[in-house]
Coordinates of C-alpha atoms in Angstrom, one line a residue:
X1 CA -7.4 -13.5 -6.3
X2 CA -7.3 -14.8 -2.8
X3 CA -3.7 -14.6 -1.6
X4 CA -2.3 -15.6 1.8
X5 CA 1.3 -15.2 3.1
X6 CA 2.2 -17.9 5.7
X7 CA 5.2 -17.5 8.0
X8 CA 6.3 -20.7 9.7
X9 CA 7.9 -20.5 13.2
X10 CA 9.2 -17.0 12.7
X11 CA 11.7 -16.1 15.4
X12 CA 12.3 -12.4 15.0
X13 CA 9.5 -10.0 15.8
X14 CA 10.9 -7.4 13.4
X15 CA 10.5 -9.7 10.5
X16 CA 6.8 -10.0 11.2
X17 CA 6.5 -6.2 11.0
X18 CA 8.6 -6.1 7.8
X19 CA 6.3 -8.8 6.3
X20 CA 3.2 -6.7 7.1
X21 CA 4.8 -3.7 5.5
X22 CA 5.8 -5.7 2.4
X23 CA 2.2 -7.0 2.0
X24 CA 0.6 -3.6 2.4
X25 CA 2.7 -1.8 -0.2
X26 CA 1.8 -4.5 -2.7
X27 CA -1.9 -4.4 -1.8
X28 CA -2.1 -7.7 0.1
X29 CA -3.4 -8.0 3.7
X30 CA -3.7 -11.7 4.7
X31 CA -0.9 -12.8 6.9
X32 CA -0.9 -16.0 9.0
X33 CA 1.8 -16.9 11.5
X34 CA 2.4 -20.6 12.4
X35 CA 3.7 -21.2 15.9
X36 CA 5.9 -18.0 16.0
X37 CA 8.5 -17.7 18.8
X38 CA 6.6 -15.0 20.5
X39 CA 2.9 -15.6 21.2
X40 CA 2.4 -11.9 21.5
X41 CA 4.5 -11.1 18.4
X42 CA 1.8 -9.0 16.8
X43 CA 1.8 -6.6 19.7
X44 CA 5.5 -6.4 20.3
X45 CA 7.1 -2.9 19.9
X46 CA 9.7 -4.1 17.3
X47 CA 6.9 -5.6 15.2
X48 CA 4.9 -2.4 15.2
X49 CA 8.0 -0.2 14.4
X50 CA 9.1 -2.4 11.5
X51 CA 5.6 -2.4 10.1
X52 CA 6.0 1.3 9.4
X53 CA 2.3 2.0 9.5
X54 CA 0.9 -1.3 8.2
X55 CA -1.0 -1.7 11.4
X56 CA -4.2 -2.9 9.6
X57 CA -2.3 -5.9 8.3
X58 CA -1.0 -6.7 11.8
X59 CA -4.5 -6.3 13.3
X60 CA -6.0 -8.7 10.7
X61 CA -3.1 -11.2 11.0
X62 CA -3.8 -14.6 12.6
X63 CA -1.6 -16.8 14.8
X64 CA -2.3 -20.6 14.5
X65 CA -0.5 -23.7 15.9
X66 CA -0.3 -25.8 12.8
X67 CA 0.3 -25.4 9.1
X68 CA -3.0 -27.2 8.3
X69 CA -4.9 -24.4 10.1
X70 CA -2.9 -21.8 8.1
X71 CA -3.7 -23.4 4.8
X72 CA -7.5 -23.9 5.3
X73 CA -9.3 -22.8 2.1
X74 CA -6.2 -22.6 0.0
X75 CA -5.9 -24.6 -3.3
X76 CA -2.4 -23.8 -4.5
X77 CA 0.7 -23.8 -2.3
X78 CA 4.0 -22.2 -3.1
X79 CA 7.1 -23.0 -1.0
X80 CA 10.0 -20.7 -0.8
X81 CA 13.4 -22.4 -0.3
X82 CA 16.9 -21.9 -1.4
X83 CA 18.4 -25.3 -0.3
X84 CA 18.5 -27.8 -3.1
X85 CA 16.5 -31.0 -2.5
X86 CA 16.7 -34.3 -4.3
X87 CA 12.9 -34.7 -4.1
X88 CA 9.9 -32.4 -4.1
X89 CA 7.9 -30.0 -6.2
X90 CA 9.3 -28.4 -9.4
X91 CA 11.6 -25.4 -8.7
X92 CA 10.6 -22.3 -10.6
X93 CA 11.4 -18.6 -10.5
X94 CA 8.5 -16.4 -9.3
X95 CA 8.1 -14.7 -12.7
X96 CA 8.1 -18.0 -14.5
X97 CA 5.4 -19.5 -12.3
X98 CA 3.2 -16.5 -11.6
X99 CA 2.2 -15.7 -15.2
X100 CA 0.2 -18.9 -15.7
X101 CA -0.9 -19.0 -12.1
X102 CA -2.5 -15.6 -12.3
X103 CA -4.8 -16.8 -15.1
X104 CA -6.3 -19.5 -12.9
X105 CA -9.1 -19.5 -10.2
X106 CA -6.8 -20.8 -7.5
X107 CA -6.5 -19.4 -4.0
X108 CA -2.8 -19.1 -3.3
X109 CA -0.6 -19.3 -0.3
X110 CA 3.1 -18.4 -0.2
X111 CA 5.0 -20.3 2.6
X112 CA 8.1 -19.0 4.3
X113 CA 10.2 -21.0 6.8
X114 CA 12.0 -19.9 9.9
X115 CA 14.9 -17.5 9.5
X116 CA 17.5 -20.0 10.8
X117 CA 16.4 -23.3 9.2
X118 CA 14.0 -22.3 6.3
X119 CA 11.2 -24.7 5.4
X120 CA 11.2 -28.3 6.6
X121 CA 11.1 -31.0 3.9
X122 CA 7.7 -32.3 4.8
X123 CA 6.2 -28.8 4.4
X124 CA 7.9 -28.3 1.0
X125 CA 6.7 -31.7 -0.2
X126 CA 3.0 -30.7 0.2
X127 CA 3.4 -27.7 -2.1
X128 CA 2.7 -27.5 -5.8
X129 CA 5.9 -25.6 -6.6
X130 CA 9.0 -24.4 -4.9
X131 CA 9.9 -20.7 -5.7
X132 CA 13.5 -19.7 -6.1
X133 CA 14.4 -16.1 -6.3
X134 CA 17.3 -15.6 -8.8
X135 CA 20.2 -14.1 -7.0
X136 CA 24.0 -13.7 -7.2
X137 CA 25.4 -17.3 -7.4
X138 CA 28.2 -16.2 -5.0
X139 CA 25.9 -14.6 -2.4
X140 CA 22.2 -15.5 -2.5
X141 CA 21.3 -14.7 1.1
X142 CA 18.0 -12.8 1.4
X143 CA 16.5 -11.9 4.8
X144 CA 12.9 -12.9 5.4
X145 CA 11.5 -9.4 4.9
X146 CA 13.3 -8.9 1.6
X147 CA 12.2 -12.3 0.3
X148 CA 8.6 -11.6 1.1
X149 CA 8.8 -8.2 -0.6
X150 CA 10.2 -9.8 -3.8
X151 CA 7.5 -12.4 -3.9
X152 CA 4.7 -9.9 -3.1
X153 CA 6.0 -7.6 -5.9
X154 CA 6.3 -10.3 -8.5
X155 CA 2.8 -11.6 -7.7
X156 CA 1.3 -8.2 -7.8
X157 CA 2.9 -7.6 -11.2
X158 CA 1.5 -10.9 -12.5
X159 CA -2.0 -9.8 -11.3
X160 CA -1.8 -6.6 -13.3
X161 CA 0.3 -4.4 -11.0
X162 CA -0.3 -0.8 -10.0
X163 CA 0.1 2.3 -12.2
X164 CA 2.9 4.7 -11.5
X165 CA 1.8 8.0 -10.2
X166 CA 3.8 10.9 -11.5
X167 CA 5.3 13.2 -8.9
X168 CA 5.4 16.2 -11.4
X169 CA 2.7 18.3 -12.9
X170 CA 1.6 17.3 -16.4
X171 CA 3.6 18.9 -19.2
X172 CA 1.7 21.3 -21.4
X173 CA 3.0 20.9 -24.9
X174 CA 3.6 23.9 -27.1
X175 CA 1.4 24.1 -30.2
X176 CA 2.6 25.0 -33.7
X177 CA 1.6 28.6 -33.4
X178 CA 3.6 29.1 -30.2
X179 CA 6.7 27.5 -31.8
X180 CA 6.3 29.7 -34.8
X181 CA 6.0 32.8 -32.7
X182 CA 9.1 31.8 -30.7
X183 CA 11.0 31.2 -34.0
X184 CA 10.1 34.7 -35.2
X185 CA 11.4 36.1 -32.0
X186 CA 14.6 34.2 -32.3
X187 CA 15.0 35.2 -35.9
X188 CA 15.0 38.9 -34.9
X189 CA 17.4 38.2 -32.1
X190 CA 19.8 36.4 -34.3
X191 CA 19.8 39.2 -36.8
X192 CA 20.3 41.8 -34.1
X193 CA 23.4 40.0 -32.7
X194 CA 24.9 39.5 -36.1
X195 CA 24.5 35.7 -36.3
X196 CA 21.9 35.7 -39.1
X197 CA 22.3 37.6 -42.3
X198 CA 18.8 38.5 -43.5
X199 CA 20.1 38.9 -47.0
X200 CA 21.5 35.4 -47.1
X201 CA 19.7 33.4 -44.4
X202 CA 20.3 30.0 -46.1
X203 CA 18.4 27.3 -44.2
X204 CA 19.2 28.4 -40.6
X205 CA 15.6 29.1 -39.5
X206 CA 14.1 25.9 -41.1
X207 CA 16.9 23.9 -39.4
X208 CA 16.1 25.6 -36.1
X209 CA 12.4 24.8 -36.7
X210 CA 13.3 21.1 -37.1
X211 CA 15.5 21.2 -34.0
X212 CA 12.8 22.6 -31.9
X213 CA 10.2 20.2 -33.3
X214 CA 12.4 17.2 -32.3
X215 CA 12.7 18.8 -28.8
X216 CA 8.9 18.6 -28.4
X217 CA 8.9 21.8 -26.4
X218 CA 6.5 22.6 -23.6
X219 CA 4.8 25.9 -23.1
X220 CA 7.1 26.7 -20.2
X221 CA 10.2 26.1 -22.4
X222 CA 8.8 28.4 -25.1
X223 CA 8.6 31.2 -22.5
X224 CA 12.3 30.5 -21.5
X225 CA 13.4 30.6 -25.2
X226 CA 11.5 33.8 -25.7
X227 CA 13.2 35.2 -22.6
X228 CA 16.6 34.3 -24.1
X229 CA 15.7 36.0 -27.4
X230 CA 14.5 39.1 -25.6
X231 CA 17.8 39.3 -23.7
X232 CA 19.8 39.0 -26.9
X233 CA 17.8 41.8 -28.5
X234 CA 18.2 44.1 -25.5
X235 CA 22.0 43.4 -25.4
X236 CA 22.3 44.2 -29.1
X237 CA 20.4 47.4 -28.6
X238 CA 22.7 48.6 -25.8
X239 CA 25.8 47.7 -27.8
X240 CA 24.6 49.8 -30.8
X241 CA 23.8 52.9 -28.8

């Protein structure tokens, strides 16, 4: 779905870089700046540093003079504002609003005001909804970069999200034969160390079998347990010499 992030009269270059980074990690790349403080903000060193590699988003970003230009081709506008207003679009949380919105064919723009003053009333009034990020009632201050990151994350989740990539190798589960072989090894070890009486084994081995089944052992863990059993047997042999 066409998605655009619009920053209105941004005053800190670092926040533009942080915005680019926030968009890129969530898979968005359309950033428009309306009358920023610095005409060359996209080239400033602080912007580039705070982007942390999201240079393609900065290169694609546009600077325009008016909000009308920034909203060209957009059908659904979402304001972001914390200050309560006695008139304006309905206030919703991102999660509440994004679920239904993601099922439509709208093109969407998220509007963010200046760091010091936020969005002006006339800009909020033209929006379809006003997004409010639920925060600590006693301290709800979010910097611009953080707010953009939250909105970008919630919108990406509503659109289906990204899968989590495991940082570890896939676990190879042990099969029933490997578990049975390990249990046989342990049974001998337990007899050798005097813990298991082969003449009266009771239900020790079946209980251990159930314990290991619940553990859902991997092949590597089977090797470890066999190593323990081997050490037990060797220790018993040395003690009996």
